[in-house]
Amino acid sequence: MTDPGNSRDRHPRSGATDHHGDPVRPAHQGPADSLFGPDSQFYRFFNDPRWALALVRATVLEAAHPQVGAALIDNSTFVAHPWRRLRNTLVSLQRMFGEDDYTRQREAARLNRLHARLSGTDTQNRPYDAMDPEVRAWVVATIFESSVTMCRLSGQPLDQATMERLYAEFQAFLAAFGSGAGQLPSTLPKFWQYYDHMVEEELENTEALRIILYKLFDHLPAPPLLDGLPTVWAAGRALAGPVIGTITVASLPEPFRRRAGLPEIPGAQTLMQGAYLTAGLARFLPENWIRTESLTNLLYLSPDRDDPQAATLAALHGRMKRAGAFLRLVTPFPTQRGPAGGAAPQRSAGEFFTAVLDQTGDGYLDWPDLAAMARELSSRLDLDEPEETRLYKAYAEWWRELQEALDADGDGRISKEEYAAAVPSLAGPALIRVAEVLFDATDADGNEFIDADEYRALFRTGFGRTVPGTDARYSRGAFIKDFLSFMSGRHPSTPFDPLLTDA
């Protein structure tokens, strides 16, 4: 039997075409634009439950590339904030594959700016650069190949014409980033040769890969929907985590599994096949039940949101809390504290360090953590140049201030102990500039006040809360004061906590 993960002798060979997007909103969309939008093969996959398994598999194959793995370890928030990373990825893919060419080119420009800021060296002193054309091509290749594989593993292999169409779409996706983004091989036969070479010669058992397979699923934080129900989440995670890891390993190409020394668990292939087949049956469910956007929004729903669904969710939370109380009686999971209600409690310096400052989850505060904050805020505010660069520069100045004040041993990073020992107010001139940049970006009409609509745009991950006060306006001074109060770490903040601390 041919191994499910081996690409040899299992992919129809065919050709494909390239497509280049126009950076300005076009007055007329030509035939090539049909590669994107709701009629594309990608859009059908986007709402396919099997694609969740395919995305996990693609992420592992990405992380096995030495440059991608190093960039993830040094810069990514995928360990501390995996749900946020997932949501951002899905939003970005929707923009890139949508039918509006202007939105696609704007998103491509944003991603190019983001990747241009990610470079460095790995633990073996090898350079990595997120703008390397070969690296970017590999990332796109993993999504395409994993999409093809998910269909085959679920008993619905793609026919020749559909595979050609899908490959053309992914070629167009990569081309939308511009000529410096690299390109996929021109034909499918050449693609499978390229893919086999990468799997057999270039991929490694990287630290990022090991974290995804053996740490991330075992320690996955609860999504906002289940925040405050730690026992319920821990019980489900204890079962699902190892299963997802086992399924993912079993679906990887056999040559890579062997070379990387990944474990061969008895029954894993059967479990993997069953998971894909079961996920494939979900296509018979009503379409509105399995829409990716709806499911993602549900994960981020909160019972205290100003939303018609909030009452239903609050009732659901009540039932789940009762289930959690029962589980605590019959399981060995330790009691964990959820978010406190009522008046805002004091928050220790260590808690603030872990929840807010350490965005990458490595136990230290350094530039990648503050860059992650700038990246998240730029994305949420949908900033263009030069506002995005202004925000990054403000965070860079704040990082220099923090280093001078807190880096006692001069190792270029700040430990939790160094931070807690100093317990600074963190309200220096650089942090004030960060607050001013955020205010200016939010004050869309430039009237020196943030109105209710502008406020909701800034804190849309803060669950749609309205501006406090009778005049429904937020002055520059009040905004800066509240932001500095939050960043001082003294008290949790209703609007800012969800923006930077959600999982």
JSON list of N, CA and C in Angstrom, two decimals, residues 190-251:
[
{"chain": "A", "resi": 190, "resn": "LYS", "atom": "N", "xyz": [6.41, 19.30, -12.30]},
{"chain": "A", "resi": 190, "resn": "LYS", "atom": "CA", "xyz": [7.58, 19.94, -11.70]},
{"chain": "A", "resi": 190, "resn": "LYS", "atom": "C", "xyz": [7.33, 20.26, -10.22]},
{"chain": "A", "resi": 191, "resn": "PHE", "atom": "N", "xyz": [6.08, 20.58, -9.89]},
{"chain": "A", "resi": 191, "resn": "PHE", "atom": "CA", "xyz": [5.78, 20.86, -8.48]},
{"chain": "A", "resi": 191, "resn": "PHE", "atom": "C", "xyz": [6.03, 19.63, -7.63]},
{"chain": "A", "resi": 192, "resn": "TRP", "atom": "N", "xyz": [5.56, 18.45, -8.07]},
{"chain": "A", "resi": 192, "resn": "TRP", "atom": "CA", "xyz": [5.73, 17.27, -7.22]},
{"chain": "A", "resi": 192, "resn": "TRP", "atom": "C", "xyz": [7.21, 16.89, -7.10]},
{"chain": "A", "resi": 193, "resn": "GLN", "atom": "N", "xyz": [8.00, 17.14, -8.12]},
{"chain": "A", "resi": 193, "resn": "GLN", "atom": "CA", "xyz": [9.44, 16.92, -8.01]},
{"chain": "A", "resi": 193, "resn": "GLN", "atom": "C", "xyz": [10.04, 17.87, -6.97]},
{"chain": "A", "resi": 194, "resn": "TYR", "atom": "N", "xyz": [9.62, 19.12, -7.06]},
{"chain": "A", "resi": 194, "resn": "TYR", "atom": "CA", "xyz": [10.08, 20.13, -6.09]},
{"chain": "A", "resi": 194, "resn": "TYR", "atom": "C", "xyz": [9.66, 19.75, -4.68]},
{"chain": "A", "resi": 195, "resn": "TYR", "atom": "N", "xyz": [8.41, 19.33, -4.51]},
{"chain": "A", "resi": 195, "resn": "TYR", "atom": "CA", "xyz": [7.89, 18.98, -3.19]},
{"chain": "A", "resi": 195, "resn": "TYR", "atom": "C", "xyz": [8.65, 17.79, -2.61]},
{"chain": "A", "resi": 196, "resn": "ASP", "atom": "N", "xyz": [8.86, 16.75, -3.43]},
{"chain": "A", "resi": 196, "resn": "ASP", "atom": "CA", "xyz": [9.60, 15.58, -2.95]},
{"chain": "A", "resi": 196, "resn": "ASP", "atom": "C", "xyz": [11.02, 15.95, -2.53]},
{"chain": "A", "resi": 197, "resn": "HIS", "atom": "N", "xyz": [11.66, 16.83, -3.29]},
{"chain": "A", "resi": 197, "resn": "HIS", "atom": "CA", "xyz": [13.01, 17.26, -2.93]},
{"chain": "A", "resi": 197, "resn": "HIS", "atom": "C", "xyz": [13.01, 17.98, -1.58]},
{"chain": "A", "resi": 198, "resn": "MET", "atom": "N", "xyz": [12.06, 18.88, -1.38]},
{"chain": "A", "resi": 198, "resn": "MET", "atom": "CA", "xyz": [12.00, 19.62, -0.12]},
{"chain": "A", "resi": 198, "resn": "MET", "atom": "C", "xyz": [11.79, 18.67, 1.05]},
{"chain": "A", "resi": 199, "resn": "VAL", "atom": "N", "xyz": [10.86, 17.73, 0.90]},
{"chain": "A", "resi": 199, "resn": "VAL", "atom": "CA", "xyz": [10.55, 16.79, 1.98]},
{"chain": "A", "resi": 199, "resn": "VAL", "atom": "C", "xyz": [11.74, 15.90, 2.31]},
{"chain": "A", "resi": 200, "resn": "GLU", "atom": "N", "xyz": [12.44, 15.44, 1.28]},
{"chain": "A", "resi": 200, "resn": "GLU", "atom": "CA", "xyz": [13.50, 14.45, 1.48]},
{"chain": "A", "resi": 200, "resn": "GLU", "atom": "C", "xyz": [14.86, 15.07, 1.79]},
{"chain": "A", "resi": 201, "resn": "GLU", "atom": "N", "xyz": [15.05, 16.35, 1.42]},
{"chain": "A", "resi": 201, "resn": "GLU", "atom": "CA", "xyz": [16.39, 16.92, 1.56]},
{"chain": "A", "resi": 201, "resn": "GLU", "atom": "C", "xyz": [16.46, 18.17, 2.44]},
{"chain": "A", "resi": 202, "resn": "GLU", "atom": "N", "xyz": [15.41, 18.99, 2.46]},
{"chain": "A", "resi": 202, "resn": "GLU", "atom": "CA", "xyz": [15.52, 20.31, 3.06]},
{"chain": "A", "resi": 202, "resn": "GLU", "atom": "C", "xyz": [14.87, 20.44, 4.44]},
{"chain": "A", "resi": 203, "resn": "LEU", "atom": "N", "xyz": [13.80, 19.71, 4.68]},
{"chain": "A", "resi": 203, "resn": "LEU", "atom": "CA", "xyz": [13.08, 19.87, 5.94]},
{"chain": "A", "resi": 203, "resn": "LEU", "atom": "C", "xyz": [13.85, 19.25, 7.10]},
{"chain": "A", "resi": 204, "resn": "GLU", "atom": "N", "xyz": [13.62, 19.80, 8.30]},
{"chain": "A", "resi": 204, "resn": "GLU", "atom": "CA", "xyz": [14.32, 19.34, 9.51]},
{"chain": "A", "resi": 204, "resn": "GLU", "atom": "C", "xyz": [13.33, 19.19, 10.66]},
{"chain": "A", "resi": 205, "resn": "ASN", "atom": "N", "xyz": [13.76, 18.45, 11.66]},
{"chain": "A", "resi": 205, "resn": "ASN", "atom": "CA", "xyz": [12.99, 18.32, 12.89]},
{"chain": "A", "resi": 205, "resn": "ASN", "atom": "C", "xyz": [13.29, 19.53, 13.76]},
{"chain": "A", "resi": 206, "resn": "THR", "atom": "N", "xyz": [12.68, 20.67, 13.44]},
{"chain": "A", "resi": 206, "resn": "THR", "atom": "CA", "xyz": [12.99, 21.93, 14.10]},
{"chain": "A", "resi": 206, "resn": "THR", "atom": "C", "xyz": [12.33, 22.02, 15.47]},
{"chain": "A", "resi": 207, "resn": "GLU", "atom": "N", "xyz": [12.80, 22.98, 16.24]},
{"chain": "A", "resi": 207, "resn": "GLU", "atom": "CA", "xyz": [12.20, 23.21, 17.55]},
{"chain": "A", "resi": 207, "resn": "GLU", "atom": "C", "xyz": [10.75, 23.65, 17.41]},
{"chain": "A", "resi": 208, "resn": "ALA", "atom": "N", "xyz": [10.47, 24.49, 16.41]},
{"chain": "A", "resi": 208, "resn": "ALA", "atom": "CA", "xyz": [9.09, 24.95, 16.20]},
{"chain": "A", "resi": 208, "resn": "ALA", "atom": "C", "xyz": [8.17, 23.78, 15.88]},
{"chain": "A", "resi": 209, "resn": "LEU", "atom": "N", "xyz": [8.65, 22.85, 15.07]},
{"chain": "A", "resi": 209, "resn": "LEU", "atom": "CA", "xyz": [7.85, 21.66, 14.74]},
{"chain": "A", "resi": 209, "resn": "LEU", "atom": "C", "xyz": [7.55, 20.86, 16.00]},
{"chain": "A", "resi": 210, "resn": "ARG", "atom": "N", "xyz": [8.53, 20.66, 16.84]},
{"chain": "A", "resi": 210, "resn": "ARG", "atom": "CA", "xyz": [8.33, 19.87, 18.07]},
{"chain": "A", "resi": 210, "resn": "ARG", "atom": "C", "xyz": [7.35, 20.56, 19.01]},
{"chain": "A", "resi": 211, "resn": "ILE", "atom": "N", "xyz": [7.41, 21.89, 19.07]},
{"chain": "A", "resi": 211, "resn": "ILE", "atom": "CA", "xyz": [6.48, 22.62, 19.93]},
{"chain": "A", "resi": 211, "resn": "ILE", "atom": "C", "xyz": [5.04, 22.44, 19.44]},
{"chain": "A", "resi": 212, "resn": "ILE", "atom": "N", "xyz": [4.85, 22.56, 18.13]},
{"chain": "A", "resi": 212, "resn": "ILE", "atom": "CA", "xyz": [3.50, 22.41, 17.59]},
{"chain": "A", "resi": 212, "resn": "ILE", "atom": "C", "xyz": [2.96, 21.01, 17.85]},
{"chain": "A", "resi": 213, "resn": "LEU", "atom": "N", "xyz": [3.78, 19.99, 17.63]},
{"chain": "A", "resi": 213, "resn": "LEU", "atom": "CA", "xyz": [3.30, 18.61, 17.76]},
{"chain": "A", "resi": 213, "resn": "LEU", "atom": "C", "xyz": [3.16, 18.16, 19.21]},
{"chain": "A", "resi": 214, "resn": "TYR", "atom": "N", "xyz": [4.08, 18.57, 20.07]},
{"chain": "A", "resi": 214, "resn": "TYR", "atom": "CA", "xyz": [4.14, 17.95, 21.40]},
{"chain": "A", "resi": 214, "resn": "TYR", "atom": "C", "xyz": [3.90, 18.91, 22.56]},
{"chain": "A", "resi": 215, "resn": "LYS", "atom": "N", "xyz": [3.81, 20.19, 22.30]},
{"chain": "A", "resi": 215, "resn": "LYS", "atom": "CA", "xyz": [3.57, 21.13, 23.40]},
{"chain": "A", "resi": 215, "resn": "LYS", "atom": "C", "xyz": [2.30, 21.94, 23.17]},
{"chain": "A", "resi": 216, "resn": "LEU", "atom": "N", "xyz": [2.13, 22.43, 21.94]},
{"chain": "A", "resi": 216, "resn": "LEU", "atom": "CA", "xyz": [1.02, 23.35, 21.68]},
{"chain": "A", "resi": 216, "resn": "LEU", "atom": "C", "xyz": [-0.32, 22.71, 21.99]},
{"chain": "A", "resi": 217, "resn": "PHE", "atom": "N", "xyz": [-0.57, 21.50, 21.48]},
{"chain": "A", "resi": 217, "resn": "PHE", "atom": "CA", "xyz": [-1.87, 20.88, 21.69]},
{"chain": "A", "resi": 217, "resn": "PHE", "atom": "C", "xyz": [-2.07, 20.46, 23.15]},
{"chain": "A", "resi": 218, "resn": "ASP", "atom": "N", "xyz": [-0.99, 20.08, 23.83]},
{"chain": "A", "resi": 218, "resn": "ASP", "atom": "CA", "xyz": [-1.11, 19.68, 25.23]},
{"chain": "A", "resi": 218, "resn": "ASP", "atom": "C", "xyz": [-1.34, 20.87, 26.16]},
{"chain": "A", "resi": 219, "resn": "HIS", "atom": "N", "xyz": [-0.92, 22.07, 25.73]},
{"chain": "A", "resi": 219, "resn": "HIS", "atom": "CA", "xyz": [-1.04, 23.25, 26.59]},
{"chain": "A", "resi": 219, "resn": "HIS", "atom": "C", "xyz": [-1.89, 24.34, 25.93]},
{"chain": "A", "resi": 220, "resn": "LEU", "atom": "N", "xyz": [-2.68, 23.98, 24.96]},
{"chain": "A", "resi": 220, "resn": "LEU", "atom": "CA", "xyz": [-3.46, 24.96, 24.22]},
{"chain": "A", "resi": 220, "resn": "LEU", "atom": "C", "xyz": [-4.39, 25.73, 25.16]},
{"chain": "A", "resi": 221, "resn": "PRO", "atom": "N", "xyz": [-4.26, 27.07, 25.21]},
{"chain": "A", "resi": 221, "resn": "PRO", "atom": "CA", "xyz": [-5.16, 27.83, 26.08]},
{"chain": "A", "resi": 221, "resn": "PRO", "atom": "C", "xyz": [-6.58, 27.81, 25.56]},
{"chain": "A", "resi": 222, "resn": "ALA", "atom": "N", "xyz": [-7.51, 28.04, 26.45]},
{"chain": "A", "resi": 222, "resn": "ALA", "atom": "CA", "xyz": [-8.92, 28.04, 26.05]},
{"chain": "A", "resi": 222, "resn": "ALA", "atom": "C", "xyz": [-9.21, 29.24, 25.15]},
{"chain": "A", "resi": 223, "resn": "PRO", "atom": "N", "xyz": [-10.06, 29.07, 24.13]},
{"chain": "A", "resi": 223, "resn": "PRO", "atom": "CA", "xyz": [-10.50, 30.22, 23.33]},
{"chain": "A", "resi": 223, "resn": "PRO", "atom": "C", "xyz": [-11.40, 31.10, 24.18]},
{"chain": "A", "resi": 224, "resn": "PRO", "atom": "N", "xyz": [-11.63, 32.36, 23.78]},
{"chain": "A", "resi": 224, "resn": "PRO", "atom": "CA", "xyz": [-12.48, 33.25, 24.59]},
{"chain": "A", "resi": 224, "resn": "PRO", "atom": "C", "xyz": [-13.83, 32.65, 24.95]},
{"chain": "A", "resi": 225, "resn": "LEU", "atom": "N", "xyz": [-14.41, 31.84, 24.07]},
{"chain": "A", "resi": 225, "resn": "LEU", "atom": "CA", "xyz": [-15.71, 31.22, 24.34]},
{"chain": "A", "resi": 225, "resn": "LEU", "atom": "C", "xyz": [-15.70, 30.42, 25.63]},
{"chain": "A", "resi": 226, "resn": "LEU", "atom": "N", "xyz": [-14.57, 29.74, 25.91]},
{"chain": "A", "resi": 226, "resn": "LEU", "atom": "CA", "xyz": [-14.48, 28.86, 27.07]},
{"chain": "A", "resi": 226, "resn": "LEU", "atom": "C", "xyz": [-13.61, 29.43, 28.19]},
{"chain": "A", "resi": 227, "resn": "ASP", "atom": "N", "xyz": [-13.24, 30.70, 28.05]},
{"chain": "A", "resi": 227, "resn": "ASP", "atom": "CA", "xyz": [-12.45, 31.33, 29.11]},
{"chain": "A", "resi": 227, "resn": "ASP", "atom": "C", "xyz": [-13.29, 31.39, 30.38]},
{"chain": "A", "resi": 228, "resn": "GLY", "atom": "N", "xyz": [-12.68, 31.03, 31.49]},
{"chain": "A", "resi": 228, "resn": "GLY", "atom": "CA", "xyz": [-13.42, 30.97, 32.75]},
{"chain": "A", "resi": 228, "resn": "GLY", "atom": "C", "xyz": [-13.99, 29.60, 33.04]},
{"chain": "A", "resi": 229, "resn": "LEU", "atom": "N", "xyz": [-13.78, 28.64, 32.12]},
{"chain": "A", "resi": 229, "resn": "LEU", "atom": "CA", "xyz": [-14.24, 27.26, 32.32]},
{"chain": "A", "resi": 229, "resn": "LEU", "atom": "C", "xyz": [-13.03, 26.33, 32.19]},
{"chain": "A", "resi": 230, "resn": "PRO", "atom": "N", "xyz": [-12.02, 26.51, 33.03]},
{"chain": "A", "resi": 230, "resn": "PRO", "atom": "CA", "xyz": [-10.76, 25.79, 32.84]},
{"chain": "A", "resi": 230, "resn": "PRO", "atom": "C", "xyz": [-10.88, 24.29, 32.96]},
{"chain": "A", "resi": 231, "resn": "THR", "atom": "N", "xyz": [-11.76, 23.81, 33.83]},
{"chain": "A", "resi": 231, "resn": "THR", "atom": "CA", "xyz": [-11.86, 22.36, 34.01]},
{"chain": "A", "resi": 231, "resn": "THR", "atom": "C", "xyz": [-12.49, 21.70, 32.79]},
{"chain": "A", "resi": 232, "resn": "VAL", "atom": "N", "xyz": [-13.54, 22.34, 32.26]},
{"chain": "A", "resi": 232, "resn": "VAL", "atom": "CA", "xyz": [-14.17, 21.81, 31.05]},
{"chain": "A", "resi": 232, "resn": "VAL", "atom": "C", "xyz": [-13.17, 21.77, 29.91]},
{"chain": "A", "resi": 233, "resn": "TRP", "atom": "N", "xyz": [-12.42, 22.88, 29.76]},
{"chain": "A", "resi": 233, "resn": "TRP", "atom": "CA", "xyz": [-11.43, 22.94, 28.68]},
{"chain": "A", "resi": 233, "resn": "TRP", "atom": "C", "xyz": [-10.33, 21.92, 28.89]},
{"chain": "A", "resi": 234, "resn": "ALA", "atom": "N", "xyz": [-9.82, 21.80, 30.12]},
{"chain": "A", "resi": 234, "resn": "ALA", "atom": "CA", "xyz": [-8.72, 20.87, 30.39]},
{"chain": "A", "resi": 234, "resn": "ALA", "atom": "C", "xyz": [-9.13, 19.44, 30.10]},
{"chain": "A", "resi": 235, "resn": "ALA", "atom": "N", "xyz": [-10.39, 19.10, 30.43]},
{"chain": "A", "resi": 235, "resn": "ALA", "atom": "CA", "xyz": [-10.86, 17.73, 30.18]},
{"chain": "A", "resi": 235, "resn": "ALA", "atom": "C", "xyz": [-10.89, 17.44, 28.69]},
{"chain": "A", "resi": 236, "resn": "GLY", "atom": "N", "xyz": [-11.42, 18.38, 27.89]},
{"chain": "A", "resi": 236, "resn": "GLY", "atom": "CA", "xyz": [-11.47, 18.17, 26.45]},
{"chain": "A", "resi": 236, "resn": "GLY", "atom": "C", "xyz": [-10.10, 18.17, 25.82]},
{"chain": "A", "resi": 237, "resn": "ARG", "atom": "N", "xyz": [-9.23, 19.06, 26.28]},
{"chain": "A", "resi": 237, "resn": "ARG", "atom": "CA", "xyz": [-7.88, 19.16, 25.72]},
{"chain": "A", "resi": 237, "resn": "ARG", "atom": "C", "xyz": [-7.06, 17.91, 26.01]},
{"chain": "A", "resi": 238, "resn": "ALA", "atom": "N", "xyz": [-7.24, 17.34, 27.20]},
{"chain": "A", "resi": 238, "resn": "ALA", "atom": "CA", "xyz": [-6.47, 16.16, 27.57]},
{"chain": "A", "resi": 238, "resn": "ALA", "atom": "C", "xyz": [-6.75, 15.00, 26.62]},
{"chain": "A", "resi": 239, "resn": "LEU", "atom": "N", "xyz": [-7.95, 14.96, 26.09]},
{"chain": "A", "resi": 239, "resn": "LEU", "atom": "CA", "xyz": [-8.31, 13.91, 25.14]},
{"chain": "A", "resi": 239, "resn": "LEU", "atom": "C", "xyz": [-7.94, 14.30, 23.71]},
{"chain": "A", "resi": 240, "resn": "ALA", "atom": "N", "xyz": [-8.30, 15.53, 23.32]},
{"chain": "A", "resi": 240, "resn": "ALA", "atom": "CA", "xyz": [-8.14, 15.94, 21.92]},
{"chain": "A", "resi": 240, "resn": "ALA", "atom": "C", "xyz": [-6.69, 16.23, 21.55]},
{"chain": "A", "resi": 241, "resn": "GLY", "atom": "N", "xyz": [-5.91, 16.78, 22.49]},
{"chain": "A", "resi": 241, "resn": "GLY", "atom": "CA", "xyz": [-4.54, 17.17, 22.17]},
{"chain": "A", "resi": 241, "resn": "GLY", "atom": "C", "xyz": [-3.69, 16.04, 21.61]},
{"chain": "A", "resi": 242, "resn": "PRO", "atom": "N", "xyz": [-3.55, 14.93, 22.33]},
{"chain": "A", "resi": 242, "resn": "PRO", "atom": "CA", "xyz": [-2.76, 13.82, 21.80]},
{"chain": "A", "resi": 242, "resn": "PRO", "atom": "C", "xyz": [-3.33, 13.24, 20.50]},
{"chain": "A", "resi": 243, "resn": "VAL", "atom": "N", "xyz": [-4.66, 13.25, 20.36]},
{"chain": "A", "resi": 243, "resn": "VAL", "atom": "CA", "xyz": [-5.27, 12.71, 19.15]},
{"chain": "A", "resi": 243, "resn": "VAL", "atom": "C", "xyz": [-4.90, 13.56, 17.94]},
{"chain": "A", "resi": 244, "resn": "ILE", "atom": "N", "xyz": [-4.99, 14.90, 18.08]},
{"chain": "A", "resi": 244, "resn": "ILE", "atom": "CA", "xyz": [-4.65, 15.79, 16.97]},
{"chain": "A", "resi": 244, "resn": "ILE", "atom": "C", "xyz": [-3.17, 15.64, 16.61]},
{"chain": "A", "resi": 245, "resn": "GLY", "atom": "N", "xyz": [-2.31, 15.55, 17.62]},
{"chain": "A", "resi": 245, "resn": "GLY", "atom": "CA", "xyz": [-0.89, 15.35, 17.35]},
{"chain": "A", "resi": 245, "resn": "GLY", "atom": "C", "xyz": [-0.61, 14.06, 16.62]},
{"chain": "A", "resi": 246, "resn": "THR", "atom": "N", "xyz": [-1.26, 12.98, 17.05]},
{"chain": "A", "resi": 246, "resn": "THR", "atom": "CA", "xyz": [-1.07, 11.68, 16.41]},
{"chain": "A", "resi": 246, "resn": "THR", "atom": "C", "xyz": [-1.57, 11.69, 14.96]},
{"chain": "A", "resi": 247, "resn": "ILE", "atom": "N", "xyz": [-2.74, 12.30, 14.73]},
{"chain": "A", "resi": 247, "resn": "ILE", "atom": "CA", "xyz": [-3.29, 12.39, 13.38]},
{"chain": "A", "resi": 247, "resn": "ILE", "atom": "C", "xyz": [-2.36, 13.18, 12.47]},
{"chain": "A", "resi": 248, "resn": "THR", "atom": "N", "xyz": [-1.84, 14.28, 12.98]},
{"chain": "A", "resi": 248, "resn": "THR", "atom": "CA", "xyz": [-0.97, 15.13, 12.17]},
{"chain": "A", "resi": 248, "resn": "THR", "atom": "C", "xyz": [0.31, 14.41, 11.80]},
{"chain": "A", "resi": 249, "resn": "VAL", "atom": "N", "xyz": [0.96, 13.76, 12.77]},
{"chain": "A", "resi": 249, "resn": "VAL", "atom": "CA", "xyz": [2.20, 13.03, 12.47]},
{"chain": "A", "resi": 249, "resn": "VAL", "atom": "C", "xyz": [1.94, 11.94, 11.44]},
{"chain": "A", "resi": 250, "resn": "ALA", "atom": "N", "xyz": [0.83, 11.19, 11.60]},
{"chain": "A", "resi": 250, "resn": "ALA", "atom": "CA", "xyz": [0.53, 10.10, 10.68]},
{"chain": "A", "resi": 250, "resn": "ALA", "atom": "C", "xyz": [0.28, 10.59, 9.25]},
{"chain": "A", "resi": 251, "resn": "SER", "atom": "N", "xyz": [-0.16, 11.85, 9.11]},
{"chain": "A", "resi": 251, "resn": "SER", "atom": "CA", "xyz": [-0.46, 12.37, 7.78]},
{"chain": "A", "resi": 251, "resn": "SER", "atom": "C", "xyz": [0.75, 12.97, 7.08]}
]
